[in-house]
PDB file of C-alpha atoms and ligand atoms in Angstrom:
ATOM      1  CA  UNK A   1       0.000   0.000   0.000  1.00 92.00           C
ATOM      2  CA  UNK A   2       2.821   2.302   0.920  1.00 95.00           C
ATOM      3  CA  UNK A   3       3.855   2.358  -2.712  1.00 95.00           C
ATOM      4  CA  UNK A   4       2.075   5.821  -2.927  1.00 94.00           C
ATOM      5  CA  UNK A   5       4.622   7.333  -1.362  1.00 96.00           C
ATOM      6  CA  UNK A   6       7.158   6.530  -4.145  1.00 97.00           C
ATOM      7  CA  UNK A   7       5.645   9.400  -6.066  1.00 97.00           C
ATOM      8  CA  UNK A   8       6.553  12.794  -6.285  1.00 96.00           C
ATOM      9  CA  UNK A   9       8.247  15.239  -3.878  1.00 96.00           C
ATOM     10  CA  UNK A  10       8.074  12.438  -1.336  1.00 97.00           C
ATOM     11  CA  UNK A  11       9.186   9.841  -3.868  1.00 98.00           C
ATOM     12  CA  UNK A  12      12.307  11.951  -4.445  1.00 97.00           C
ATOM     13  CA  UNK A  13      12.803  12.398  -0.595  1.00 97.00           C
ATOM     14  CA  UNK A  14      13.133   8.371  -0.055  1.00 98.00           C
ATOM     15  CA  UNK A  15      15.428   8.400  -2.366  1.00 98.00           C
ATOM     16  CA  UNK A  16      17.408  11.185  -1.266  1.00 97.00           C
ATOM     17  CA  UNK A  17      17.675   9.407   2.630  1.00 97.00           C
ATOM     18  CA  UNK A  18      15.843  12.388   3.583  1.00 97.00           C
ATOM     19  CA  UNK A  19      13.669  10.424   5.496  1.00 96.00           C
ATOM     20  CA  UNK A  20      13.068   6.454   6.297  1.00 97.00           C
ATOM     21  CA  UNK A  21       9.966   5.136   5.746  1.00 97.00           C
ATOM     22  CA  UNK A  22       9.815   1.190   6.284  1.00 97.00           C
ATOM     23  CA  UNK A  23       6.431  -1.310   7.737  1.00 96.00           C
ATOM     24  CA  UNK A  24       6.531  -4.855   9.375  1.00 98.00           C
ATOM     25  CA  UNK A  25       3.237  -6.637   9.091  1.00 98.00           C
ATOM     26  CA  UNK A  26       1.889  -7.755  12.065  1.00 98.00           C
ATOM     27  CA  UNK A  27       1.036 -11.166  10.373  1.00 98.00           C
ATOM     28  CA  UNK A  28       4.837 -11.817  11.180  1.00 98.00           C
ATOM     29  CA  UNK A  29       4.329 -11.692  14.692  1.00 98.00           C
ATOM     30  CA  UNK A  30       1.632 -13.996  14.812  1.00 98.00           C
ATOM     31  CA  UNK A  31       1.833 -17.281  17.549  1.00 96.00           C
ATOM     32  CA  UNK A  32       0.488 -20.300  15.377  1.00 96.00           C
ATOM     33  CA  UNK A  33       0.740 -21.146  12.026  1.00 97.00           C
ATOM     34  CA  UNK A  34      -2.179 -20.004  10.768  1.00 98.00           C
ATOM     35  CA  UNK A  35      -0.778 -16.405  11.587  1.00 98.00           C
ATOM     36  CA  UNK A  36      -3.928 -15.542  13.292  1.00 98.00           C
ATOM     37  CA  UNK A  37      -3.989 -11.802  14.144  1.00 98.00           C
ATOM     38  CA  UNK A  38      -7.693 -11.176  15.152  1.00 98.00           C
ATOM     39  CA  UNK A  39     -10.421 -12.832  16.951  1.00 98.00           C
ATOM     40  CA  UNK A  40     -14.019 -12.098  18.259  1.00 98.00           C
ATOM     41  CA  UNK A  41     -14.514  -9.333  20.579  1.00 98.00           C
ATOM     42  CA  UNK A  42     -15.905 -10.053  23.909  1.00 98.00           C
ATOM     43  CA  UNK A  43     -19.117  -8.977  24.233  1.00 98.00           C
ATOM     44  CA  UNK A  44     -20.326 -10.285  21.087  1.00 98.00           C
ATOM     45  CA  UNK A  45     -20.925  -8.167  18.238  1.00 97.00           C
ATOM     46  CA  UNK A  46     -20.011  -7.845  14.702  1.00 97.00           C
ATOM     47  CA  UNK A  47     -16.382  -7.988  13.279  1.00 97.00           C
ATOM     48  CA  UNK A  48     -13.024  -9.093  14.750  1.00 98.00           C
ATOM     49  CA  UNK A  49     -10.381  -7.591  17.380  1.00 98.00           C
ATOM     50  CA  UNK A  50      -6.670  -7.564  16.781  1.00 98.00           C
ATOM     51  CA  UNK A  51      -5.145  -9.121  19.460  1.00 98.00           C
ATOM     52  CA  UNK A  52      -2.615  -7.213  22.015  1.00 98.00           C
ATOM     53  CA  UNK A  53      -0.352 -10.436  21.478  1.00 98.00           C
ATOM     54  CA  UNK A  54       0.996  -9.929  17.936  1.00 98.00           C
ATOM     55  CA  UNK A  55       0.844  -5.981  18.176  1.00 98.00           C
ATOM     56  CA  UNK A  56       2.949  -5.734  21.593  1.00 98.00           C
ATOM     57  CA  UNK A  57       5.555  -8.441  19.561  1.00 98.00           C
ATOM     58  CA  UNK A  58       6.254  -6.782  16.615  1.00 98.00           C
ATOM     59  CA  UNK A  59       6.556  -2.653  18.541  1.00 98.00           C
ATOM     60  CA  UNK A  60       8.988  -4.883  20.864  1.00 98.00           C
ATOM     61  CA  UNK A  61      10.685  -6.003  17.845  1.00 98.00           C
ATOM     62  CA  UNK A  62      10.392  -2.917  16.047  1.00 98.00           C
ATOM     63  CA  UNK A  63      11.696  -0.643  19.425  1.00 98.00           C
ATOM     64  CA  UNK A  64      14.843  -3.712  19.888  1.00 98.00           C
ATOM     65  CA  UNK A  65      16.079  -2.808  15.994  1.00 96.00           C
ATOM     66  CA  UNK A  66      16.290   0.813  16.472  1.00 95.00           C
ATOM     67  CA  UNK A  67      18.812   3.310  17.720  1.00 94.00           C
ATOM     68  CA  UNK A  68      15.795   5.822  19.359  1.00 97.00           C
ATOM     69  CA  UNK A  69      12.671   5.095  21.377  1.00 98.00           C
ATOM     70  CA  UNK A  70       9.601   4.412  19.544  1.00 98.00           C
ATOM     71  CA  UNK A  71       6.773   7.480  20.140  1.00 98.00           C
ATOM     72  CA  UNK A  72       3.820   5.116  18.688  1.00 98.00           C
ATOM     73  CA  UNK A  73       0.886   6.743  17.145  1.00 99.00           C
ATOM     74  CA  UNK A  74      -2.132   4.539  16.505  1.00 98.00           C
ATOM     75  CA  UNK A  75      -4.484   6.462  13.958  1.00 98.00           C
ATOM     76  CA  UNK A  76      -8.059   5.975  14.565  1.00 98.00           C
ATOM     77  CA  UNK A  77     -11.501   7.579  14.622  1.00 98.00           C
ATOM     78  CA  UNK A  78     -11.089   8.111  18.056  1.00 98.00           C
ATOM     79  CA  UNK A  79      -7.930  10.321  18.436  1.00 98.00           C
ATOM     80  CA  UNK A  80      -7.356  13.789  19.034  1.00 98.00           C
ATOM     81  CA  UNK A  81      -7.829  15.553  15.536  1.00 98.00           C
ATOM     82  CA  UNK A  82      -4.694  16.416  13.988  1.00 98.00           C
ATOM     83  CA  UNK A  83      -4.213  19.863  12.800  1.00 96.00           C
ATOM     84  CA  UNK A  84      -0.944  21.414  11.050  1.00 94.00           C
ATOM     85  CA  UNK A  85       0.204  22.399  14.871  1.00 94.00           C
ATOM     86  CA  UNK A  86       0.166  18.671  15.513  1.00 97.00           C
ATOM     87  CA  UNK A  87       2.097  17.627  12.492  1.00 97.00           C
ATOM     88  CA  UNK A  88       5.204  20.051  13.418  1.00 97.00           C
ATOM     89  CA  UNK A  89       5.290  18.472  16.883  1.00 98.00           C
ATOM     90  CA  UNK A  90       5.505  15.328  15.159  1.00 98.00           C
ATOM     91  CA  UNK A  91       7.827  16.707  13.156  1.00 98.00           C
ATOM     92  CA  UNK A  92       9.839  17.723  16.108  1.00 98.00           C
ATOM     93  CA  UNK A  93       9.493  14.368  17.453  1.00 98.00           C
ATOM     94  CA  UNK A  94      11.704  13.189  15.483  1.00 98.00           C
ATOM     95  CA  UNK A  95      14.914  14.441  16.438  1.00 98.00           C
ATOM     96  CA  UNK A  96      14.654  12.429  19.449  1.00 98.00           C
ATOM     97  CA  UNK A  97      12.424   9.274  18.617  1.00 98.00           C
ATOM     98  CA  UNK A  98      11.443   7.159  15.422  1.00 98.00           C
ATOM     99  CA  UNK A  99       7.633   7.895  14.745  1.00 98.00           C
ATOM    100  CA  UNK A 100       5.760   3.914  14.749  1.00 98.00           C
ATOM    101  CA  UNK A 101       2.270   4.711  13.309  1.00 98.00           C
ATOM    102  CA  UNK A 102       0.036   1.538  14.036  1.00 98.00           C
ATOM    103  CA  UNK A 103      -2.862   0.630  11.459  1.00 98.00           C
ATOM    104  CA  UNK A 104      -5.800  -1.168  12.803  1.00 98.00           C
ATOM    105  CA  UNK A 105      -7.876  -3.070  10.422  1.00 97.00           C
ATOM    106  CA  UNK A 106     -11.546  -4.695  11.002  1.00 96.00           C
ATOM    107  CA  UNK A 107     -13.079  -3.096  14.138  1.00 96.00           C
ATOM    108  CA  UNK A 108     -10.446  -2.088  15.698  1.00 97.00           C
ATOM    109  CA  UNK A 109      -7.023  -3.104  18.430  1.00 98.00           C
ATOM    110  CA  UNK A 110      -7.778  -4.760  22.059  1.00 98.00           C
ATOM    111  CA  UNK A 111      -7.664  -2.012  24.218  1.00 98.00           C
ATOM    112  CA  UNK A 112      -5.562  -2.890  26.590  1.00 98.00           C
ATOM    113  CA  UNK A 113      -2.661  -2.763  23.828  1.00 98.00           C
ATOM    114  CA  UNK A 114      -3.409   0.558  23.096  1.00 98.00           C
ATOM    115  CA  UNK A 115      -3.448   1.108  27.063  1.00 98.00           C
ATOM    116  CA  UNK A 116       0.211  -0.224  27.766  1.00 98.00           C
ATOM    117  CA  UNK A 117       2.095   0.408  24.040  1.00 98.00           C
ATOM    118  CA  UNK A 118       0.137   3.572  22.631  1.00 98.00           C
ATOM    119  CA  UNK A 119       1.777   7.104  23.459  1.00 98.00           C
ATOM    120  CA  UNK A 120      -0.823   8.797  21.067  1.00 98.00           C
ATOM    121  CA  UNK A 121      -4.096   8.077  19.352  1.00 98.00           C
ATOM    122  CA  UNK A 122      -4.452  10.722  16.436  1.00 98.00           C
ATOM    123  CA  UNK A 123      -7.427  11.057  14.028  1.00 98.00           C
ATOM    124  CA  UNK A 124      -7.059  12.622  10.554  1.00 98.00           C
ATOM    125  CA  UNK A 125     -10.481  13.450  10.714  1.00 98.00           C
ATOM    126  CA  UNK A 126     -14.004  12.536  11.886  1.00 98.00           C
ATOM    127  CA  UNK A 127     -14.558   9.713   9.030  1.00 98.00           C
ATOM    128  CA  UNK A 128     -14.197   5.311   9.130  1.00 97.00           C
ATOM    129  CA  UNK A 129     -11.617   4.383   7.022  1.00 98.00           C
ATOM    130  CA  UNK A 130     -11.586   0.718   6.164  1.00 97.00           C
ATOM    131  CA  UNK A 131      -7.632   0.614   8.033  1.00 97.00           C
ATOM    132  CA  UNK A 132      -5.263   2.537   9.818  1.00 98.00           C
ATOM    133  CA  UNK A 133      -2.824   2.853   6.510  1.00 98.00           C
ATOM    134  CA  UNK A 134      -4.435   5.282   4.354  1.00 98.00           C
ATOM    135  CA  UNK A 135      -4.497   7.783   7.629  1.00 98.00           C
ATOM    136  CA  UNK A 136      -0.546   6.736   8.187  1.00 98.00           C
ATOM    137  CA  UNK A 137       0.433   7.940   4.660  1.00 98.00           C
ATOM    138  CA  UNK A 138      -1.510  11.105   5.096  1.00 98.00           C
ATOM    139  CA  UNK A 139       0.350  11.801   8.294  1.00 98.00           C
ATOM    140  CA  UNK A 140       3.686  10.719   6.924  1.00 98.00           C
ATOM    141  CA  UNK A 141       2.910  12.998   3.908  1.00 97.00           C
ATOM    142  CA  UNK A 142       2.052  16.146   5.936  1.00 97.00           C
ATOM    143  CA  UNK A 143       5.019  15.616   8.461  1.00 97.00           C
ATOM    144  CA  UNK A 144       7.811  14.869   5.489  1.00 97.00           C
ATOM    145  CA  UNK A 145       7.071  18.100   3.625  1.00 96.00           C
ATOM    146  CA  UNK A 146       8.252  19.642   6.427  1.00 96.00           C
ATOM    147  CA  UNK A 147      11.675  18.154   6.784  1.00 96.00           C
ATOM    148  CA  UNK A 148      14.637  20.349   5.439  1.00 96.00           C
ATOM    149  CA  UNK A 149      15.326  19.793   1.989  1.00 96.00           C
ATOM    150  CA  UNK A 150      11.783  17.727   0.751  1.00 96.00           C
ATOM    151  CA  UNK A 151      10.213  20.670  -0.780  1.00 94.00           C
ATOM    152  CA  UNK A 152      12.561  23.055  -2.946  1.00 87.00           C
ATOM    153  CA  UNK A 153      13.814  26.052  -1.350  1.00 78.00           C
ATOM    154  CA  UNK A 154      11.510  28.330  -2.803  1.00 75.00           C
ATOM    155  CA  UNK A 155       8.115  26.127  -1.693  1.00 77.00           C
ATOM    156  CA  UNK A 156       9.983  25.470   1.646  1.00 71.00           C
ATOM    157  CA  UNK A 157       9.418  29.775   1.724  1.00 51.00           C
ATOM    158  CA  UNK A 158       5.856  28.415   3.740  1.00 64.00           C
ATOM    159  CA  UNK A 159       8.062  29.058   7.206  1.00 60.00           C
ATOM    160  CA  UNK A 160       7.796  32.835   6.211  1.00 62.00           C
ATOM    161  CA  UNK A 161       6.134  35.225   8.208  1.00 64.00           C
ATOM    162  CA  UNK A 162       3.732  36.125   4.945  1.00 69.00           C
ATOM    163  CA  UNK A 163       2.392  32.926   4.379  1.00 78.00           C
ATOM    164  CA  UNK A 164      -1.520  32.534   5.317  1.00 84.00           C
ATOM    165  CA  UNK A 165      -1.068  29.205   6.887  1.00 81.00           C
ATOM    166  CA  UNK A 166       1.322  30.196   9.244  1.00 81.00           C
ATOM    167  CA  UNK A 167      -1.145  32.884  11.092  1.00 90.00           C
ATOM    168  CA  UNK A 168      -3.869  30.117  10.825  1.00 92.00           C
ATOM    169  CA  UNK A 169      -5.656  31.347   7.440  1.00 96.00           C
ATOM    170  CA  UNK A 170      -6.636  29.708   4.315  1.00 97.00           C
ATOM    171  CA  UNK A 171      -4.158  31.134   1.517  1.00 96.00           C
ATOM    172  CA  UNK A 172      -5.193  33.480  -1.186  1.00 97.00           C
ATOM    173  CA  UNK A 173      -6.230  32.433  -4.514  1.00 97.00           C
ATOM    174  CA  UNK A 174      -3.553  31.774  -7.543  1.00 98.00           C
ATOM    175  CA  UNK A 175      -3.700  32.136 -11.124  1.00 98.00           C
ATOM    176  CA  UNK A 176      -1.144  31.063 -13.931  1.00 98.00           C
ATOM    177  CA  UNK A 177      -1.094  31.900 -17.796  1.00 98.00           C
ATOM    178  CA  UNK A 178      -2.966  32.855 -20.249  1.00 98.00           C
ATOM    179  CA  UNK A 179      -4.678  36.185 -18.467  1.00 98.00           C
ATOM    180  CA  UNK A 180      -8.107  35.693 -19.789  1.00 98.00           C
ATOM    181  CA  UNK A 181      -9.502  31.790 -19.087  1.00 98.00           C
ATOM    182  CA  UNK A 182     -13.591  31.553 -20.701  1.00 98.00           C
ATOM    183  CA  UNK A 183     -13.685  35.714 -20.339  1.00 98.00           C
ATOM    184  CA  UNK A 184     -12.056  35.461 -17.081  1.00 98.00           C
ATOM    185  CA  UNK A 185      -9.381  37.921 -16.054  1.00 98.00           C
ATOM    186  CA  UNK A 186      -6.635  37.428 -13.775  1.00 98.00           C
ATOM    187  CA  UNK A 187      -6.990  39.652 -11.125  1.00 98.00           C
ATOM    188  CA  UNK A 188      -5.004  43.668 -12.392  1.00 98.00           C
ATOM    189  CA  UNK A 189      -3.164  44.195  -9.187  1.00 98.00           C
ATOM    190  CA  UNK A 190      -1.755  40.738 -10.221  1.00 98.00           C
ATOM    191  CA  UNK A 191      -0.041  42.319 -12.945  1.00 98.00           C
ATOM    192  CA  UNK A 192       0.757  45.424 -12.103  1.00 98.00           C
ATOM    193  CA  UNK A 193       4.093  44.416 -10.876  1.00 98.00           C
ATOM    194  CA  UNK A 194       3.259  46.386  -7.605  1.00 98.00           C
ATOM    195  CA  UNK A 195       4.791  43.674  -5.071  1.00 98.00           C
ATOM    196  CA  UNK A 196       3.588  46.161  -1.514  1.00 98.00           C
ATOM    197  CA  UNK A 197      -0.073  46.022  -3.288  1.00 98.00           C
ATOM    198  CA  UNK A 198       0.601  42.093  -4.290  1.00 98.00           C
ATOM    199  CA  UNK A 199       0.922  41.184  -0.749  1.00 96.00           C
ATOM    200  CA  UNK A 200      -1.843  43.619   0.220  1.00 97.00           C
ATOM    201  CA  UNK A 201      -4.222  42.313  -2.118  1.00 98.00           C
ATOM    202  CA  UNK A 202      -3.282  38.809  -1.540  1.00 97.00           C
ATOM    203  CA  UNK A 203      -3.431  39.091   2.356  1.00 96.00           C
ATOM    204  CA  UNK A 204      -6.717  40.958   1.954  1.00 97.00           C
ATOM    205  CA  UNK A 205      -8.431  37.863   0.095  1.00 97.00           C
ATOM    206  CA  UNK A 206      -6.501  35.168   2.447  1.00 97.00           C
ATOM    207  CA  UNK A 207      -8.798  36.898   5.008  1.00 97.00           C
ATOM    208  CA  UNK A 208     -11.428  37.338   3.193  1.00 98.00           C
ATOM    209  CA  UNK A 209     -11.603  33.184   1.861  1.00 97.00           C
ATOM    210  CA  UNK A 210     -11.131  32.620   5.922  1.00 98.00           C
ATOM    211  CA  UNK A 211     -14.064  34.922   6.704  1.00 98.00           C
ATOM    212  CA  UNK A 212     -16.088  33.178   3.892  1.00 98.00           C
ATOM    213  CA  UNK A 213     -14.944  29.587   4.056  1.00 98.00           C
ATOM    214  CA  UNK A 214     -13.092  28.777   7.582  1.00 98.00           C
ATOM    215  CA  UNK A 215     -14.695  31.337   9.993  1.00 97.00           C
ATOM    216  CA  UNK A 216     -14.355  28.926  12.845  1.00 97.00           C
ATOM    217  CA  UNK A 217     -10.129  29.410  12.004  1.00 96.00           C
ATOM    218  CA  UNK A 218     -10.173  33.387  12.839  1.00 96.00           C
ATOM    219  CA  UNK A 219     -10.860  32.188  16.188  1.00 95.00           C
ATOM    220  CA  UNK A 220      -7.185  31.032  16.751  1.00 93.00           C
ATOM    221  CA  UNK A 221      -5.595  32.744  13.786  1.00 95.00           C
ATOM    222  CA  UNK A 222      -2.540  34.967  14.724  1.00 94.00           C
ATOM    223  CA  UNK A 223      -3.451  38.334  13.255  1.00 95.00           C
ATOM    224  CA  UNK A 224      -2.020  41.683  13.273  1.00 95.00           C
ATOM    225  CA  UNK A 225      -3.727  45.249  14.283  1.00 97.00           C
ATOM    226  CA  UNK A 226      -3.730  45.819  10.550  1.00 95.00           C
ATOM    227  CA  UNK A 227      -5.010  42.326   9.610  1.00 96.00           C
ATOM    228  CA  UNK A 228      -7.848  42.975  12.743  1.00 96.00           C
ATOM    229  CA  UNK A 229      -8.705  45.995  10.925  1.00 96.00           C
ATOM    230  CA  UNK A 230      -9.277  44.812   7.389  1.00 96.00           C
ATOM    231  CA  UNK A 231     -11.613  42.091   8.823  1.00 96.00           C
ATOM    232  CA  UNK A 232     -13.596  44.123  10.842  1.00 96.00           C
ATOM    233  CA  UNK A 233     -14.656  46.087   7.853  1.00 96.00           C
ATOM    234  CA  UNK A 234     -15.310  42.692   6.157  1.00 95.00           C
ATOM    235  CA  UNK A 235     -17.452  41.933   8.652  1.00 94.00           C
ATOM    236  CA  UNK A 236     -18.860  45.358   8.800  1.00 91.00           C
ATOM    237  CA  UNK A 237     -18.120  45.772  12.063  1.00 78.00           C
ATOM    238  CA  UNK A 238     -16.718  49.159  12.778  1.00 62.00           C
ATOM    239  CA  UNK A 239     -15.831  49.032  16.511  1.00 57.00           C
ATOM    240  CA  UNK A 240     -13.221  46.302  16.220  1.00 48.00           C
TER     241      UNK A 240
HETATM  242  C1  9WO B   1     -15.438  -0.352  12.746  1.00 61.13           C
HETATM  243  C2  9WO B   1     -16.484  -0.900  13.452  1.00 61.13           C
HETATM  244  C3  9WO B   1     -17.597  -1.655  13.067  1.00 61.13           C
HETATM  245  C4  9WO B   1     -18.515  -2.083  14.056  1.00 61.13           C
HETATM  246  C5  9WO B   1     -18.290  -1.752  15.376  1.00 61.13           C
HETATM  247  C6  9WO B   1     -17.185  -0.995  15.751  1.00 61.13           C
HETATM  248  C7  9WO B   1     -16.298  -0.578  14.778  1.00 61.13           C
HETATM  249  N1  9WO B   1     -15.184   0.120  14.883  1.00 61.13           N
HETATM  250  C8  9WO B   1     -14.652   0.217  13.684  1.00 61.13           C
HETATM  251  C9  9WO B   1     -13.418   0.923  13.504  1.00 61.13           C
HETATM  252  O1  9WO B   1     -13.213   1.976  14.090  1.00 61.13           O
HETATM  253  N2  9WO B   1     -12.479   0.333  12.713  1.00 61.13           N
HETATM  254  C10 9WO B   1     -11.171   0.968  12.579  1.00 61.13           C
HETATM  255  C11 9WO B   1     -10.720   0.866  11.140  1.00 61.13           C
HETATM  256  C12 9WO B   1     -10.169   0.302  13.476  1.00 61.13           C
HETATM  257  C13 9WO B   1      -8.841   0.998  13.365  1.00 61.13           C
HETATM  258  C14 9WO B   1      -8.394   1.147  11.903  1.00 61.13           C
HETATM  259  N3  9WO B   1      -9.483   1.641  11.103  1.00 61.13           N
HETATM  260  C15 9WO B   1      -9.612   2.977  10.886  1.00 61.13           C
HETATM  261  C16 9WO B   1      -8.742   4.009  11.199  1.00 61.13           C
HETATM  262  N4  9WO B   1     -10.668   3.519  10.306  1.00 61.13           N
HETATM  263  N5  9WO B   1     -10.534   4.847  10.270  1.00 61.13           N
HETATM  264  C17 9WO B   1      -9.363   5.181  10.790  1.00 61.13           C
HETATM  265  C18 9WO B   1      -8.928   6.526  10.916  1.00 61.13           C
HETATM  266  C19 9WO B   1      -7.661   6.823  11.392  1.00 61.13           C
HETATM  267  C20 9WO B   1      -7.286   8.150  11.524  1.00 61.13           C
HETATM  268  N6  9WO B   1      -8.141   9.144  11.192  1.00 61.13           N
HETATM  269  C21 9WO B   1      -9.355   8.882  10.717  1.00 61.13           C
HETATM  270  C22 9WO B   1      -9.794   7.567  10.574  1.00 61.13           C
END
């Protein structure tokens, strides 16, 4: 499944050692021949439990390979949502520990291995996936674009002080050649050459998208007195 992340900026990453991605399948780990991983929960109900057994084996196995500790992050529906604050911690996490992310499959891990093995349960949002993996590589891709050297130099420029994400706003809108699309113009102040009015202009609609799109972000978003200013008179408000 991980093959995905052969593509790309990520793809190029690999194989520049910039990072180390590798997986052990739990099926390995397994105590009889069958390889039996799961079982019925307790309880009754529908569906099978992955059994602590196997699990607790193979982050044992994984932790007795390895230079630094294991921080293991089990992605499910029930962990704490993970926002772009979140993936620089993890980011930062790994200076000092390799990142294990665990994928459940059928209804979910015995609890008591997520109890005793389990430093962090992390949700990529409030959706069932059919297994942990497709969450993993969307984790894995948000935290490796933010390693030196994955994105080029000029892309890496998101750690500026202008970019929207950074204060916690959506980003402005972009345009490319020709200048007329179906009777559509690019924006003038776009081409004017005018950088002051460029960043201006493109602040202006980065607050304006958030205002229209994301209002619940301009509750958290680092904004200055100017930035205040220009969205109280996009909300009309007048006071503010
Ligand atoms: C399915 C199910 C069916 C009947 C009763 C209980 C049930 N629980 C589940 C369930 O949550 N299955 C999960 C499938 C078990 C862990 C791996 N799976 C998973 C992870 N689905 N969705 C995610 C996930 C991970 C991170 N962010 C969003 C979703």
């Amino acid at each position: 499944m991980f093959e995905a992340l052969h593509h790309g900026v990520l793809g190029r990453a690999l194989k520049n050692g910039l990072l180390q991605v590798r997986w052990w399948d739990v099926r390995d780990y397994a105590d009889n021949k069958h390889r039996t991983i799961d079982d019925k929960p307790y309880g009754g109900g529908p569906g099978m439990v992955m059994m602590a057994k196997p699990l607790r084996e193979a982050i044992r196995h994984i932790q007795a390979q390895r230079d630094k500790p294991n921080w293991v992050v089990y992605l499910s529906p029930q962990g704490t949502l993970l926002k772009q604050p979140g993936v620089v911690r993890l980011k930062e996490k790994l200076s000092t520990h390799n990142l294990v992310l665990l994928c459940g499959r059928y209804e979910g891990i015995d609890e008591r291995l997520i109890m005793s093995m389990v430093d962090e349960e992390c949700s990529i949002g409030d959706y069932v996936l059919s297994g942990g993996e497709f969450a993993a590589m969307v984790v894995i891709d948000a935290v490796a674009r933010l390693l030196p050297g994955v994105l080029g130099d000029s892309t890496s420029a998101e750690a500026d002080s202008f970019s929207s994400a950074n204060k916690g706003l959506l980003e402005y809108p972009q345009y490319t050649r020709p200048e007329e699309d179906e009777g559509m113009r690019v924006p003038e102040v776009l081409l004017s050459g005018n950088h002051e009015a460029i960043l201006r202009w493109r602040n202006r609609m980065a607050l304006e998208r958030t205002l229209k799109k994301r209002p619940d972000l301009l509750n958290s978003a680092q904004l200055s007195a100017e930035e205040k200013e220009i969205l109280a008179e996009l909300t009309g408000d007048e006071n503010e």
